[in-house]
Short mmCIF file of C-alpha atoms in Angstrom, two decimals:
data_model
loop_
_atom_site.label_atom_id
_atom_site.label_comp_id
_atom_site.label_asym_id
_atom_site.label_seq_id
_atom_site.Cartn_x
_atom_site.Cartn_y
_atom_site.Cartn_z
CA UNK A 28 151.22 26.76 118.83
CA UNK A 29 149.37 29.72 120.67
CA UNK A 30 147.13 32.06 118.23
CA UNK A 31 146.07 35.76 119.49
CA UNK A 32 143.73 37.51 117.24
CA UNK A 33 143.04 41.11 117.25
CA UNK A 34 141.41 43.73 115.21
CA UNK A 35 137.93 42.87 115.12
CA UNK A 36 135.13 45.50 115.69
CA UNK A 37 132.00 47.55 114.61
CA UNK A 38 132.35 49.05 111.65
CA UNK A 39 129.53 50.52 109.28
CA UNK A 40 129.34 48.86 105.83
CA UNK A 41 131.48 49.78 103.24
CA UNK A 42 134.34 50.52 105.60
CA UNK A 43 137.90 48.53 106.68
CA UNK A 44 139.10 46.81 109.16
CA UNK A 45 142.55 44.39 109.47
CA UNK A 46 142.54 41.62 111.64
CA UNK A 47 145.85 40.22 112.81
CA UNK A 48 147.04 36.73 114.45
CA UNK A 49 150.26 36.63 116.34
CA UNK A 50 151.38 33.29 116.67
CA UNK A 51 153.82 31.89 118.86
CA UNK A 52 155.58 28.50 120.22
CA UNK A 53 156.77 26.92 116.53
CA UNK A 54 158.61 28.53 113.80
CA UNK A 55 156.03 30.99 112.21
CA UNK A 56 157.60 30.52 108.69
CA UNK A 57 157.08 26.78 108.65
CA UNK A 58 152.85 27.50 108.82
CA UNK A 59 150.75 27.81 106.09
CA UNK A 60 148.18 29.79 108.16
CA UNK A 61 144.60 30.41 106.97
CA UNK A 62 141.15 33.13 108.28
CA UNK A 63 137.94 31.03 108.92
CA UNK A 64 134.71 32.96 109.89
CA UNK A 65 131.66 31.71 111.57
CA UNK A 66 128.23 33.60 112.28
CA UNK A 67 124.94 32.98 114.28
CA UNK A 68 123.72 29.56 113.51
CA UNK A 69 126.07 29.21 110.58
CA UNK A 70 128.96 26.34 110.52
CA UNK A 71 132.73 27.50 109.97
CA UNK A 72 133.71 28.91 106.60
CA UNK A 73 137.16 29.29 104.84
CA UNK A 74 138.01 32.86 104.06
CA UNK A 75 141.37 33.20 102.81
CA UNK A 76 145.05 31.01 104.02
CA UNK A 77 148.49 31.63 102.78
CA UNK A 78 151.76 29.74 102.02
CA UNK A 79 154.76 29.68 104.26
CA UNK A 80 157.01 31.86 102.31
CA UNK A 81 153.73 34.16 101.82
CA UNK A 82 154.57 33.56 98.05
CA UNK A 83 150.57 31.68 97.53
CA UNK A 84 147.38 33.14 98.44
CA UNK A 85 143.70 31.36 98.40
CA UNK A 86 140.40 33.23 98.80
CA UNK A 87 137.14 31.62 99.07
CA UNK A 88 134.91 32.49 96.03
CA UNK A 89 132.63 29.68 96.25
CA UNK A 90 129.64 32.05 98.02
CA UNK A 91 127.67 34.18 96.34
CA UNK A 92 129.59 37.03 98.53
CA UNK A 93 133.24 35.98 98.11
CA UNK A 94 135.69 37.87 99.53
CA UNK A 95 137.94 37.81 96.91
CA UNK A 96 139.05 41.13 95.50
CA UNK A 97 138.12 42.58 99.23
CA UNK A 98 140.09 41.06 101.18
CA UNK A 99 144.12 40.59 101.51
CA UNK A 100 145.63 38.24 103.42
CA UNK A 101 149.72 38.54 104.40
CA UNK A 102 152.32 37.88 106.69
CA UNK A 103 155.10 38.83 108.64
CA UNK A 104 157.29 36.44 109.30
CA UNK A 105 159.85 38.54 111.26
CA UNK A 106 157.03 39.51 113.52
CA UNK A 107 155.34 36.10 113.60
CA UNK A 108 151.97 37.72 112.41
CA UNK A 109 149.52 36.99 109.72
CA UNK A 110 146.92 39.81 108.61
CA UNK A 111 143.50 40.17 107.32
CA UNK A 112 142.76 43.03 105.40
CA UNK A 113 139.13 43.78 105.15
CA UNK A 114 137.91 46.15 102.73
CA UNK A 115 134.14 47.05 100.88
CA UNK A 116 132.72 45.64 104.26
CA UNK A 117 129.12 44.10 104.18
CA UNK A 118 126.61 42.68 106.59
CA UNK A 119 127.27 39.27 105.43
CA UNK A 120 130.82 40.10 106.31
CA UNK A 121 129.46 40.08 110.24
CA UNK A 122 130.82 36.64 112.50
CA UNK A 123 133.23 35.80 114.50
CA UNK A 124 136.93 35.46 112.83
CA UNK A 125 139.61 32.80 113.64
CA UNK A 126 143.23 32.32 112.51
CA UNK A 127 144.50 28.71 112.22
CA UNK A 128 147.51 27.02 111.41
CA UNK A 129 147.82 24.05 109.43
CA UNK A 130 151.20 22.10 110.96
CA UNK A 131 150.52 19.29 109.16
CA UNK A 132 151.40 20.42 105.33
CA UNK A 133 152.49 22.90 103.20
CA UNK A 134 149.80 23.18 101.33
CA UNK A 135 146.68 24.89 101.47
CA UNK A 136 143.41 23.53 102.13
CA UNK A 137 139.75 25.28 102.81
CA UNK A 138 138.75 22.75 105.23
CA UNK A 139 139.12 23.50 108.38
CA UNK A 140 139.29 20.25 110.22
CA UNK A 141 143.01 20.52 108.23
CA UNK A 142 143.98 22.76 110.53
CA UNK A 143 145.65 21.89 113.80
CA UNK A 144 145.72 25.03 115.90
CA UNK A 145 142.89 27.72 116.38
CA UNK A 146 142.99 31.25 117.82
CA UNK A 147 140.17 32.64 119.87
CA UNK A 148 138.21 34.41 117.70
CA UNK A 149 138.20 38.28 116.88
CA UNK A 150 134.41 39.64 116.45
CA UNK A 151 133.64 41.51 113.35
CA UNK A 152 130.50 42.98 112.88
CA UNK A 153 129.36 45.54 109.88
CA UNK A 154 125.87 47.74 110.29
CA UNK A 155 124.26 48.56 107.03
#
């Protein structure tokens, strides 16, 4: 599976951006697919992953600035493409972001060393 993200940029705090990952080599719909983020000197977090059939979402809300209610995760499977909606943007919001795919099961998991298949990164960084 190949994983091109896209999207990232500057963007002053409180604003939007939407991150995409177009995947390609496997059937798309068979993926759960998930959003990891890392920043400077930080290790890899879970941000958000959804089901196959899109019908399931997961957001991390175990930091003290979760990104649940902010952000929406989706996907298209006719286009092969899973989205990150980013919305009430903050400084802590600012690393690099990666789409993954977890192959191995339909279910989701916030670990990332579940997933089998990374993307490049897409750099997101918010001024205040």
């Amino acid at each position: 599976v190949q994983l091109q993200a896209s999207g990232g940029g500057l963007v002053q705090a409180g604003g939007s951006l939407r991150l995409s990952c177009a995947a390609s080599g496997r059937t798309f719909s068979s993926l759960v697919m998930g959003w990891f983020r890392q920043a400077p000197g930080k290790e890899r977090e879970f941000v958000a992953a959804i089901t196959r059939s899109g019908s399931s979402t997961y957001y991390a809300d175990s930091y003290a600035d979760s990104v649940k209610g902010r952000f929406t995760i989706s996907r298209d499977n006719a286009k092969n493409t899973v989205y990150l909606q980013m919305n009430s943007l903050n400084a802590e919001d600012t690393a690099v972001y990666y789409c993954a795919v977890r192959s191995r099961s339909v279910l989701i998991t916030t670990m990332p060393s579940e997933y089998d298949y990374w993307g490049q990164g897409t750099q997101v960084t918010v001024s205040s």
